Coordinates of C-alpha atoms in Angstrom, one line a residue:
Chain O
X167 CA -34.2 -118.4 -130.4
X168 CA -36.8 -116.2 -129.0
X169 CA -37.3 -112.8 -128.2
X170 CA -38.5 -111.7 -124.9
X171 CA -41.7 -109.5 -125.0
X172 CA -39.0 -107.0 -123.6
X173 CA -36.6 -106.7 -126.3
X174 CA -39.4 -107.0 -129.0
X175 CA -40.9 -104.2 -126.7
X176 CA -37.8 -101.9 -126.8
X177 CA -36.8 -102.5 -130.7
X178 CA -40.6 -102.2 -131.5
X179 CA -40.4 -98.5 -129.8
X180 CA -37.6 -97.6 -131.8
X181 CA -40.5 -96.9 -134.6
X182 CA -40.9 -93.9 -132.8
X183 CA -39.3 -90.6 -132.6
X184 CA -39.7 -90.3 -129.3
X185 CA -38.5 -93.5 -128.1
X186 CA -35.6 -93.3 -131.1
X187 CA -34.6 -89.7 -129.5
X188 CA -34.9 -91.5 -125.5
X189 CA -33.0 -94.2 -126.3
X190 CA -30.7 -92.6 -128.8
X191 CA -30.9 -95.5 -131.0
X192 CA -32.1 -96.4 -134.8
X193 CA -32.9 -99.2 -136.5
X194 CA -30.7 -100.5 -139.9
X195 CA -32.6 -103.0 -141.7
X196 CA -31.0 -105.3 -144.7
X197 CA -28.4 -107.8 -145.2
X198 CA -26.2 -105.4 -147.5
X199 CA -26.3 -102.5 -145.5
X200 CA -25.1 -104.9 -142.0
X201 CA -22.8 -106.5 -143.6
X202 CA -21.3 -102.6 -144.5
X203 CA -21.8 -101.8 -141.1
X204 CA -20.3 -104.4 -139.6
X205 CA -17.3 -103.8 -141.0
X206 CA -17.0 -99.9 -141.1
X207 CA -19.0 -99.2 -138.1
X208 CA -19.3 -102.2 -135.4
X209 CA -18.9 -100.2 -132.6
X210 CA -22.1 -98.1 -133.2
X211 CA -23.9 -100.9 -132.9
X212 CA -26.2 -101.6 -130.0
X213 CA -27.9 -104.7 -131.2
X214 CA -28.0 -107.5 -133.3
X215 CA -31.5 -109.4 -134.1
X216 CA -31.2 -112.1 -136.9
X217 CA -32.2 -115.2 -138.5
X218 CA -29.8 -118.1 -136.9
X219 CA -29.0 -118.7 -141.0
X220 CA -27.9 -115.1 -141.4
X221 CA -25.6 -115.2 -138.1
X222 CA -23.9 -118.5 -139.7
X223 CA -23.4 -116.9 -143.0
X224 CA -21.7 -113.9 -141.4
X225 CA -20.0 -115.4 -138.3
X226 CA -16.5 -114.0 -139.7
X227 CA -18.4 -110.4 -139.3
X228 CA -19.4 -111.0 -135.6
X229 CA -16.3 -110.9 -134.3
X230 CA -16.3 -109.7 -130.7
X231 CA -19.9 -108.5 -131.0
X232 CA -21.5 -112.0 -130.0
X233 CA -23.0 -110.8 -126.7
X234 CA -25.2 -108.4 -128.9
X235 CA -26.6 -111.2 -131.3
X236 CA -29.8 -112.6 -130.9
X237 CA -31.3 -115.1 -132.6
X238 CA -34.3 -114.3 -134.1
X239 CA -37.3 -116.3 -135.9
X240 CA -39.1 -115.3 -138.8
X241 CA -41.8 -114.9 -137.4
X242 CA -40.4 -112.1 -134.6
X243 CA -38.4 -110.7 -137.0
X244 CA -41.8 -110.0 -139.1
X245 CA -42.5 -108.5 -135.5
X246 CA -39.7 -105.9 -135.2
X247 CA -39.6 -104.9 -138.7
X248 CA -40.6 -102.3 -140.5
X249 CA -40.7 -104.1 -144.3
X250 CA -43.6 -105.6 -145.6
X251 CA -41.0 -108.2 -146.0
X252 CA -38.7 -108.5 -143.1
X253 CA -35.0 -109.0 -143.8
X254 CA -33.1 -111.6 -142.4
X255 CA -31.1 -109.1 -139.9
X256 CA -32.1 -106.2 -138.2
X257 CA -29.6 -103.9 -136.2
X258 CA -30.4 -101.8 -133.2
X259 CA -28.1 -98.7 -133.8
X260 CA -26.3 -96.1 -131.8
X261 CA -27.6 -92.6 -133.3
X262 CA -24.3 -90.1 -133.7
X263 CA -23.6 -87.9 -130.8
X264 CA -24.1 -83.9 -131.8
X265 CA -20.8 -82.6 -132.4
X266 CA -19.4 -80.7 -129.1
X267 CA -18.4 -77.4 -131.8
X268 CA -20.8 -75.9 -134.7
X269 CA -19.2 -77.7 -137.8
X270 CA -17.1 -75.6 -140.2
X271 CA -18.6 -75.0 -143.4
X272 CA -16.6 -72.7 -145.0
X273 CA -14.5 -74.8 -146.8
X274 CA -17.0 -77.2 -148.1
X275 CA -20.5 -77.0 -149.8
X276 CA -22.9 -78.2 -147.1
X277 CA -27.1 -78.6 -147.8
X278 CA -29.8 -77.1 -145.1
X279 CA -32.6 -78.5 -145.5
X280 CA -35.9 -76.0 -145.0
X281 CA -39.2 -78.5 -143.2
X282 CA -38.5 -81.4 -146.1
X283 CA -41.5 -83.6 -145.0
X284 CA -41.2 -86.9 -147.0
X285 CA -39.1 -89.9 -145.6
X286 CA -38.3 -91.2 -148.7
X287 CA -37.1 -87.5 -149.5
X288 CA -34.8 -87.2 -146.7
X289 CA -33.4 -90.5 -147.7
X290 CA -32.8 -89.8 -151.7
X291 CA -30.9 -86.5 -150.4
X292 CA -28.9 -87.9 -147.5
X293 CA -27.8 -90.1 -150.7
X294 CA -27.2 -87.4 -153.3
X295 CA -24.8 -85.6 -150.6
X296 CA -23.5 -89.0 -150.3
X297 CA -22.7 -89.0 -153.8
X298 CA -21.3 -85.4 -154.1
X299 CA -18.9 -85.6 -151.0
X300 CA -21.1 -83.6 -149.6
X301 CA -19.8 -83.9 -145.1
X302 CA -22.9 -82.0 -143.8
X303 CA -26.8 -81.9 -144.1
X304 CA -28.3 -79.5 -142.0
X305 CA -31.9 -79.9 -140.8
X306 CA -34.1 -77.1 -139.7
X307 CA -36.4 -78.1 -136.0
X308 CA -39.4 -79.2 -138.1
X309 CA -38.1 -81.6 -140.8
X310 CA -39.0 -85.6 -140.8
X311 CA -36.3 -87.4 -138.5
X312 CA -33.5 -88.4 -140.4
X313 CA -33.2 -91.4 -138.6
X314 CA -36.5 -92.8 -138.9
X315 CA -37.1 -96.4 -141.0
X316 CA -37.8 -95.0 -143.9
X317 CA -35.0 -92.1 -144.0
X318 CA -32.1 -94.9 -143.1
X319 CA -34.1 -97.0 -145.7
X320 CA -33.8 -94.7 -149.1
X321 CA -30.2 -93.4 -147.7
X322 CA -28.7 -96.5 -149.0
X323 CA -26.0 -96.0 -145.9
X324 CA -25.6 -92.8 -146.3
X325 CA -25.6 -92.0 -142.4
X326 CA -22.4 -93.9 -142.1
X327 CA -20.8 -91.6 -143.8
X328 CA -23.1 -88.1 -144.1
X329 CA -23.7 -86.0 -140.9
X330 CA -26.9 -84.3 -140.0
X331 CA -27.6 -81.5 -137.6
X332 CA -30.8 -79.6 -136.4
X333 CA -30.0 -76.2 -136.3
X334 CA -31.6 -73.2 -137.1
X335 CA -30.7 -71.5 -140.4
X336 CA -29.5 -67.8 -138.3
X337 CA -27.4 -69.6 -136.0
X338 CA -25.4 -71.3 -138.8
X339 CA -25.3 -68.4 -140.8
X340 CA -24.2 -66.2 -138.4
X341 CA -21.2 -68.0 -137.3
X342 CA -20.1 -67.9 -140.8
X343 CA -21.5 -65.0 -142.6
X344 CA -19.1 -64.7 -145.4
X345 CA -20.6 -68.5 -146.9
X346 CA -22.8 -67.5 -149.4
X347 CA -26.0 -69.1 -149.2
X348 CA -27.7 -70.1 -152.4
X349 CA -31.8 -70.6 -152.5
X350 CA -32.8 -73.5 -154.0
X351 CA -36.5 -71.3 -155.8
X352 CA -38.9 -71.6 -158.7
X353 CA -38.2 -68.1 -159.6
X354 CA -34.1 -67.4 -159.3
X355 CA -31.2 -66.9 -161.6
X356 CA -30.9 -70.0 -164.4
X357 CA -28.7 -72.5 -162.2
X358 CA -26.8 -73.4 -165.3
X359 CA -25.5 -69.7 -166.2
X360 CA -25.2 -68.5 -162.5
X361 CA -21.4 -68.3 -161.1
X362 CA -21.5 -71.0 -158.7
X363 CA -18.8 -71.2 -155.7
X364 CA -17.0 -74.7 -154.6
X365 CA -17.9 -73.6 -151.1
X366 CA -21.6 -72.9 -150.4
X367 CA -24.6 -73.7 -148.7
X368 CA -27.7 -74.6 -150.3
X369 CA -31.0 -74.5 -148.8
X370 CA -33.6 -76.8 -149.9
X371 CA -37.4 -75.9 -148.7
X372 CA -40.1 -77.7 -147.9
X373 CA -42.1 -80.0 -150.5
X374 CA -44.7 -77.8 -151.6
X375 CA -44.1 -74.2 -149.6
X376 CA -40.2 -74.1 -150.8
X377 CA -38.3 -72.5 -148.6
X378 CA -40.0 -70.5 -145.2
X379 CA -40.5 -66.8 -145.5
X380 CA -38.3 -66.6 -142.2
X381 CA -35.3 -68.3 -144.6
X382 CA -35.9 -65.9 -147.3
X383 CA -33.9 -63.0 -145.9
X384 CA -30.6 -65.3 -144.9
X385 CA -29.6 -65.9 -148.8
X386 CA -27.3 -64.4 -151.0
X387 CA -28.4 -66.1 -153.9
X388 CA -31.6 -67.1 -155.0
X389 CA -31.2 -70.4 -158.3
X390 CA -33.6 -71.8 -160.0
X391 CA -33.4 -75.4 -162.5
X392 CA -35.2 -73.6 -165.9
X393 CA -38.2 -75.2 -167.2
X394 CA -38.3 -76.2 -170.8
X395 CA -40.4 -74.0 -172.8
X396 CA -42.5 -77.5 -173.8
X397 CA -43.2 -78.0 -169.5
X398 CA -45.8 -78.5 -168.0
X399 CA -45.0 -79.2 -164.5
X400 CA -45.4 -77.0 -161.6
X401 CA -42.2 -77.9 -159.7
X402 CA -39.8 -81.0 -159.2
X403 CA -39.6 -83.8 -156.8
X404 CA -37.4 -82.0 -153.7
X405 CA -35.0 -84.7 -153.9
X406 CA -35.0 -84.4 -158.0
X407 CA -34.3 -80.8 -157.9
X408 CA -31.7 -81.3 -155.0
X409 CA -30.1 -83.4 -156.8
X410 CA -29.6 -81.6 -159.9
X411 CA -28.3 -78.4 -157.7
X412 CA -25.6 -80.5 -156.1
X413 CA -24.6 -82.4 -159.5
X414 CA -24.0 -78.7 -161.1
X415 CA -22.5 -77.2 -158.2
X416 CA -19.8 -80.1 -158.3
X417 CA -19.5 -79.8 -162.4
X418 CA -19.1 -75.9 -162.3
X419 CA -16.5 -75.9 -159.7
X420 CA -14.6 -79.2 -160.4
Chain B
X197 CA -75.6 -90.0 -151.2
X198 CA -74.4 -93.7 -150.5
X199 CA -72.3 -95.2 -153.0
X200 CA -73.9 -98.8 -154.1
X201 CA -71.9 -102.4 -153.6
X202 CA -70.9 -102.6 -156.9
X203 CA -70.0 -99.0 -157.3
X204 CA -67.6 -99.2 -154.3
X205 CA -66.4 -102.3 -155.8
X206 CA -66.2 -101.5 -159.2
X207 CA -63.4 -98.4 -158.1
X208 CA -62.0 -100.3 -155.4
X209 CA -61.0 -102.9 -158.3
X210 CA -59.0 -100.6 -160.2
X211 CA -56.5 -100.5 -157.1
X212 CA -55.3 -103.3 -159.0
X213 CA -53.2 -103.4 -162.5
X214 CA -55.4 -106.4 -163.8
X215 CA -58.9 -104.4 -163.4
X216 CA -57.1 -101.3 -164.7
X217 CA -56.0 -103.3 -167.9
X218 CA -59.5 -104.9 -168.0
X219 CA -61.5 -101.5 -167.7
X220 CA -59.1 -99.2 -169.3
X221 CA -59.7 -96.9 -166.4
X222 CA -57.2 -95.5 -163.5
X223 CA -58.0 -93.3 -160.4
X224 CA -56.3 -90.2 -159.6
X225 CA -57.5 -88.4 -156.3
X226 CA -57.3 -84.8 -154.9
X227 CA -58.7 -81.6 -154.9
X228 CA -55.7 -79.7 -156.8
X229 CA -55.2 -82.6 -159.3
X230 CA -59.0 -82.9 -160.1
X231 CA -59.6 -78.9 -160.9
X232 CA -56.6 -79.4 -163.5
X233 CA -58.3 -82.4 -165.0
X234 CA -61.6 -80.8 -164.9
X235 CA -60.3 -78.0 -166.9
X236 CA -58.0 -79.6 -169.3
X237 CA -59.3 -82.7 -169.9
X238 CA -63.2 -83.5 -168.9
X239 CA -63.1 -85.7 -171.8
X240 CA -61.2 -88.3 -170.1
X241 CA -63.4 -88.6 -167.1
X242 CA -65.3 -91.8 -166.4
X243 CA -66.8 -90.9 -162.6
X244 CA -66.2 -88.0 -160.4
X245 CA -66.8 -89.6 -156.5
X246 CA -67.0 -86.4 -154.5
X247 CA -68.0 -85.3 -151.1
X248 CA -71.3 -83.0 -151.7
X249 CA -69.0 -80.1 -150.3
X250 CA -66.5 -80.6 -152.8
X251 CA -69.2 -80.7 -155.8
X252 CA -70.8 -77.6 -154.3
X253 CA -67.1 -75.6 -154.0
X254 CA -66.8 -76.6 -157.7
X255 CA -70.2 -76.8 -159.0
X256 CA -68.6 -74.7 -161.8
X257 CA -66.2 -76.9 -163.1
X258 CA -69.2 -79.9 -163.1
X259 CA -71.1 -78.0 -166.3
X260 CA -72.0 -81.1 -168.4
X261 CA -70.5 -83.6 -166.2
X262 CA -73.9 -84.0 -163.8
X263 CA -74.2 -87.5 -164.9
X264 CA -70.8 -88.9 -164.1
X265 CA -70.8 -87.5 -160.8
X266 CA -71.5 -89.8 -157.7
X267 CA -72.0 -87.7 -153.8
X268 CA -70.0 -90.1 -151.9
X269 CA -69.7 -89.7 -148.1
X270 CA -66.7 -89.9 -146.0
X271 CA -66.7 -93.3 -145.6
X272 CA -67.3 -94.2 -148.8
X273 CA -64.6 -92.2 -149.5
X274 CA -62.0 -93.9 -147.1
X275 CA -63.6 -97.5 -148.7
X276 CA -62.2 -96.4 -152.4
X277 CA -59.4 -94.1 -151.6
X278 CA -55.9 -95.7 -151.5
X279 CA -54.8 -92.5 -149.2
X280 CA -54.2 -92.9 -145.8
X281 CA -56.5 -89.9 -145.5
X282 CA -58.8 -89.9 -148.2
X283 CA -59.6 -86.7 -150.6
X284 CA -62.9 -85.0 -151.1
X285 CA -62.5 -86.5 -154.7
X286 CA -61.6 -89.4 -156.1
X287 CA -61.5 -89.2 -160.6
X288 CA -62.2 -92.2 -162.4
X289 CA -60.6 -91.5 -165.8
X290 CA -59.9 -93.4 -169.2
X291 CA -56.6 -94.5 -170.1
X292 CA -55.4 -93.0 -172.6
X293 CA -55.5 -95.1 -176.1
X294 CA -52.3 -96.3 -177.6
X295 CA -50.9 -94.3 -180.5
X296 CA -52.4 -95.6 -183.9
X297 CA -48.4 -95.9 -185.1
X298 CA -44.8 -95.5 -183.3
X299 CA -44.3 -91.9 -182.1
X300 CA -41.4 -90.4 -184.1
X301 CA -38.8 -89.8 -182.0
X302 CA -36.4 -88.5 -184.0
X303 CA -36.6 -84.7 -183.3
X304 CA -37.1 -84.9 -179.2
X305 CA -35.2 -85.7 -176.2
X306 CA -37.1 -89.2 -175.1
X307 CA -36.8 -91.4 -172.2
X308 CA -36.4 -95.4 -172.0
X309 CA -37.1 -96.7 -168.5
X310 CA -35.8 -100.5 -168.3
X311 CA -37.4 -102.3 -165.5
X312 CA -38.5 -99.4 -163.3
X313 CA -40.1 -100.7 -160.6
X314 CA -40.4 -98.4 -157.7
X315 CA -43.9 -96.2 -158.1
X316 CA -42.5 -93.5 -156.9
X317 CA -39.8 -93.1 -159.1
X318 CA -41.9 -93.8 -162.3
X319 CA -44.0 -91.2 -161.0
X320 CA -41.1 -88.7 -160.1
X321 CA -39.9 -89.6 -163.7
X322 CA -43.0 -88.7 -165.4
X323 CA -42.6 -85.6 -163.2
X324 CA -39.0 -84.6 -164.6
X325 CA -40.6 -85.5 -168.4
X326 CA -42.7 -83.2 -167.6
X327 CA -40.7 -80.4 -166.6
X328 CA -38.0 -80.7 -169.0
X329 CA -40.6 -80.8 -171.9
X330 CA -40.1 -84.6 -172.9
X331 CA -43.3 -85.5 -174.9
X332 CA -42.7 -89.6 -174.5
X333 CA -41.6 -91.9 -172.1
X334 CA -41.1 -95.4 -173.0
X335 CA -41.4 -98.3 -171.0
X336 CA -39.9 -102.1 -171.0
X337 CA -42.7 -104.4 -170.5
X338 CA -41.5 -105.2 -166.6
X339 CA -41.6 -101.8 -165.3
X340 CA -44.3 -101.0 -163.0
X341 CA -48.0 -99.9 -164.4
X342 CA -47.6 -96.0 -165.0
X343 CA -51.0 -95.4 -164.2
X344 CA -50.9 -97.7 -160.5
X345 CA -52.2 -94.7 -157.7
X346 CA -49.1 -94.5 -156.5
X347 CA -47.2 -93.8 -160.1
X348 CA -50.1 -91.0 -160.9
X349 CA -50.0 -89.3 -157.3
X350 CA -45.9 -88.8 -157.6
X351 CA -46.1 -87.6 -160.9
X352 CA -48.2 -84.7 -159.7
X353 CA -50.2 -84.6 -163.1
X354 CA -47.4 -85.4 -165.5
X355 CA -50.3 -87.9 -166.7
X356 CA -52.2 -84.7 -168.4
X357 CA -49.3 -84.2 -170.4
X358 CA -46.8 -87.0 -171.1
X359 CA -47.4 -90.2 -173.0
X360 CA -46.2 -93.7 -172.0
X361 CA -45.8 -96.7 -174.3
X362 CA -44.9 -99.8 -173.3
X363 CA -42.5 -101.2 -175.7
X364 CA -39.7 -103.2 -176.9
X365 CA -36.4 -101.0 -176.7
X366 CA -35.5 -103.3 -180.5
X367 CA -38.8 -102.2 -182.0
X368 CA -38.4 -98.3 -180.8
X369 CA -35.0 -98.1 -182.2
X370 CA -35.4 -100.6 -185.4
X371 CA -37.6 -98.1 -186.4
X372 CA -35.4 -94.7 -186.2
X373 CA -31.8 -96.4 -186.2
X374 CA -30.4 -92.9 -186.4
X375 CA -31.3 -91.6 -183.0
X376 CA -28.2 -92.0 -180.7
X377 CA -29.3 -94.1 -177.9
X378 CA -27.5 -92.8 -174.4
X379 CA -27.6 -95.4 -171.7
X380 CA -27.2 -94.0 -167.9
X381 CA -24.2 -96.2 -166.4
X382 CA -22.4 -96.2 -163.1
X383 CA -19.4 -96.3 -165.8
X384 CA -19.3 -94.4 -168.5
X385 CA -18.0 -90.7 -170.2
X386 CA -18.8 -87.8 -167.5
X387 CA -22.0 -86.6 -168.1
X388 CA -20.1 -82.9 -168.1
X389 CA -18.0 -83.7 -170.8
X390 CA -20.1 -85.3 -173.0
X391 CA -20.8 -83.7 -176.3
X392 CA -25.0 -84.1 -176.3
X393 CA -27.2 -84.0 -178.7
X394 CA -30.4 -82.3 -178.6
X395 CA -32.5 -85.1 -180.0
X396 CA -32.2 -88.4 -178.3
X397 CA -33.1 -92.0 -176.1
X398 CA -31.8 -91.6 -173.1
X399 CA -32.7 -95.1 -171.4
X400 CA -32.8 -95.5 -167.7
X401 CA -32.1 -98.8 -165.7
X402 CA -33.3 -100.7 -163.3
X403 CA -33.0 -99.3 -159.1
X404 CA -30.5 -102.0 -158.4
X405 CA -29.8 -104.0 -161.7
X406 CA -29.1 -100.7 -164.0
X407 CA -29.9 -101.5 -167.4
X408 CA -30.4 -105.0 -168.9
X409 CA -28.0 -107.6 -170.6
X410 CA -30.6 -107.3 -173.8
X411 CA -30.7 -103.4 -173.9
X412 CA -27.3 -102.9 -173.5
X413 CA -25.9 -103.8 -177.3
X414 CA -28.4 -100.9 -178.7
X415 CA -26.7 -98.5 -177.1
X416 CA -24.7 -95.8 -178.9
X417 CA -23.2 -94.0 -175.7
X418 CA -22.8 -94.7 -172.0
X419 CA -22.7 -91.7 -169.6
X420 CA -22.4 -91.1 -166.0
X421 CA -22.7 -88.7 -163.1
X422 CA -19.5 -88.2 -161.6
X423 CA -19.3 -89.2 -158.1
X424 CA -17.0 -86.8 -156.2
X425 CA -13.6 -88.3 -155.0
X426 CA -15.0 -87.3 -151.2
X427 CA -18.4 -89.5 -152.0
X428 CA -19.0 -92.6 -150.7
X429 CA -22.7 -93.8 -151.8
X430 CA -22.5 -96.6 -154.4
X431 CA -25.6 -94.9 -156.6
X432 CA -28.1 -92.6 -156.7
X433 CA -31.5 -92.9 -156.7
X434 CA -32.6 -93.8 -160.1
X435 CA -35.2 -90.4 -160.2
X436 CA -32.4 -88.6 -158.7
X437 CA -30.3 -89.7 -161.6
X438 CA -32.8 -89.5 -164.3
X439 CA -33.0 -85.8 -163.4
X440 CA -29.7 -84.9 -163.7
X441 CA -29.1 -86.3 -167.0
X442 CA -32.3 -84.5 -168.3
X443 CA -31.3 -81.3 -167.0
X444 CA -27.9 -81.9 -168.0
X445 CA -29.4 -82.6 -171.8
X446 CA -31.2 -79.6 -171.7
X447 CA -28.7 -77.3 -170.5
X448 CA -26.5 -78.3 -172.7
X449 CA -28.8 -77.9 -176.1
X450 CA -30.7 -74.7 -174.8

């Protein structure tokens, strides 16, 4: 009922990008989000590390996936984590292989996302295209990993369900250049009077420079959430404003 | 140019909600955030704890304000800062005083927040207030302390702007039982549907509880954000959420 320095070794490296993208493997933390995985996803995972209490209370879960338990204690568990307040099971996942064709996005509305820095961020919109039905969130080459702790963490299982892909933003567009791409911007046509398609891709930009300068010139559309006369604000949260895009894209074309 | 012991401790305490309550003071830290303060509201300023290159860069913004500030170096800095990478300025400021009677609600769109407990949605909430022109937002007495560093760096100065109360949800509506009181549910009438009214309490639940057994006979109306029939997350995130319905308000009363 203890780990080897090895495997608290390997899992501990999986805090890193660089060991998550060697290994292609991520870490799931929480007894809801197992016990979902488990039973939608158990062949994606890679490892098993939990509390011998958790593993008794789930045994009907573990089904053919005994050789990938291990029986952890509290105190290594405290060791592998990532909470201030490690969870009582922590799996060792298998990230998605890239899909062998660029996906099809003309029949769908799809987010790119434009160097979004914050985790939690990431997380909050990975779960708002969870929400909308939204298959695809595209990621441009500098944007925080999307399967790092804290991404998986405020995605509330969104990556069983939502794919992501680093791509850049000409490559996608110029496979399908008849999408129309809307700009999520601070100066753009009122979202809630523009003519908004079901199909679409929305790009999101970055925290505080909004979308890149070398974006600019790939959309069609350029939307903006109005500020009440009464506002003070500067901007929104990215994740705020991303999710108010997406909930009127899906009312307007419902 | 070294901060004394009981200076550092003296700031350092107000990391915590007890000292903050005690000293009626909170911290807000950056160089952005503190020219805004400077020029709006110098009044509220207790200490300004500055490296000497940031009070020389803004020597103009320090006219009358000599005595409050304190050259602080680097490390001093890093001691009082609750950023991993500490400012060149850290603000000492006043809470603000409570309001001498109940703010009228009756002809604004105000928020409720029941039990918020993540900082960084109170503080993205504030943010969205802020935005969408919403002059209060009230609080339930277990939410998280709207003026915790965490709360005031998310709401990206939403604190300049608008008020929080902490109150009773029965005291805030006993007193104006005429305002239609909109709860956000997981069920309720499609937020897209719903006929809105321009002045109202919107209240906002708890992050994985929703709103509470005791607020939930004051409502008049229970809305929702559709999920799409392709979604799969169970919620949204609670900031997420509260956006939407304020945009949705305000589009739909423009």
């Amino acid at each position: 009922m203890k780990l080897s320095t090895s495997q608290l070794k390997y899992v501990k490296s999986l805090h890193q990008r660089k060991f998550r993208q060697k290994y292609h493997n991520f870490i799931v933390e929480g007894v809801k989000i197992a016990a979902e995985v488990l039973q939608t996803a158990p062949d994606s995972i890679e490892g098993i590390y939990a509390l011998p209490e958790w593993a008794e209370a789930y045994q009907t879960y573990l089904s053919g996936l005994h050789s990938k338990l291990h029986l952890a204690s509290l105190v290594d568990l405290e060791r592998i984590s990532l909470l201030t307040t490690p969870n009582q099971v922590l799996l060792v996942m298998r990230t998605p292989q890239p899909p062998a064709a660029l996906p099809d996005i003309r029949n769908s509305l799809s987010l790119y996302l434009d160097n979004i820095q914050d985790p939690g961020n990431l997380g909050a919109i990975l779960r708002i295209a969870d929400w909308f039905g939204i298959p695809w969130v595209f990621l441009s080459g500098n944007c925080v990993d999307p399967f790092s702790p804290k991404v998986i963490q405020a995605g509330m299982g969104a990556f069983l369900r939502v794919k992501t892909l680093e791509i850049n933003i000409l490559e996608l567009t110029g496979a399908f250049p008849k999408t129309p791409v809307f700009g999520a911007m601070l100066e753009g046509e009122n979202l809630f009077q523009a003519s908004l398609p079901a199909n679409a891709l929305l790009v999101i930009g970055n925290e505080s420079q909004g979308i890149s300068p070398e974006t600019m010139p790939v959309l069609t559309h350029k939307i903006s959430i109005p500020r009440h006369p009464g506002g003070g604000a500067e901007s929104l949260n990215a994740a705020v404003a991303t999710g108010i895009f997406c909930a009127q894209f899906r009312a307007a074309t419902r």
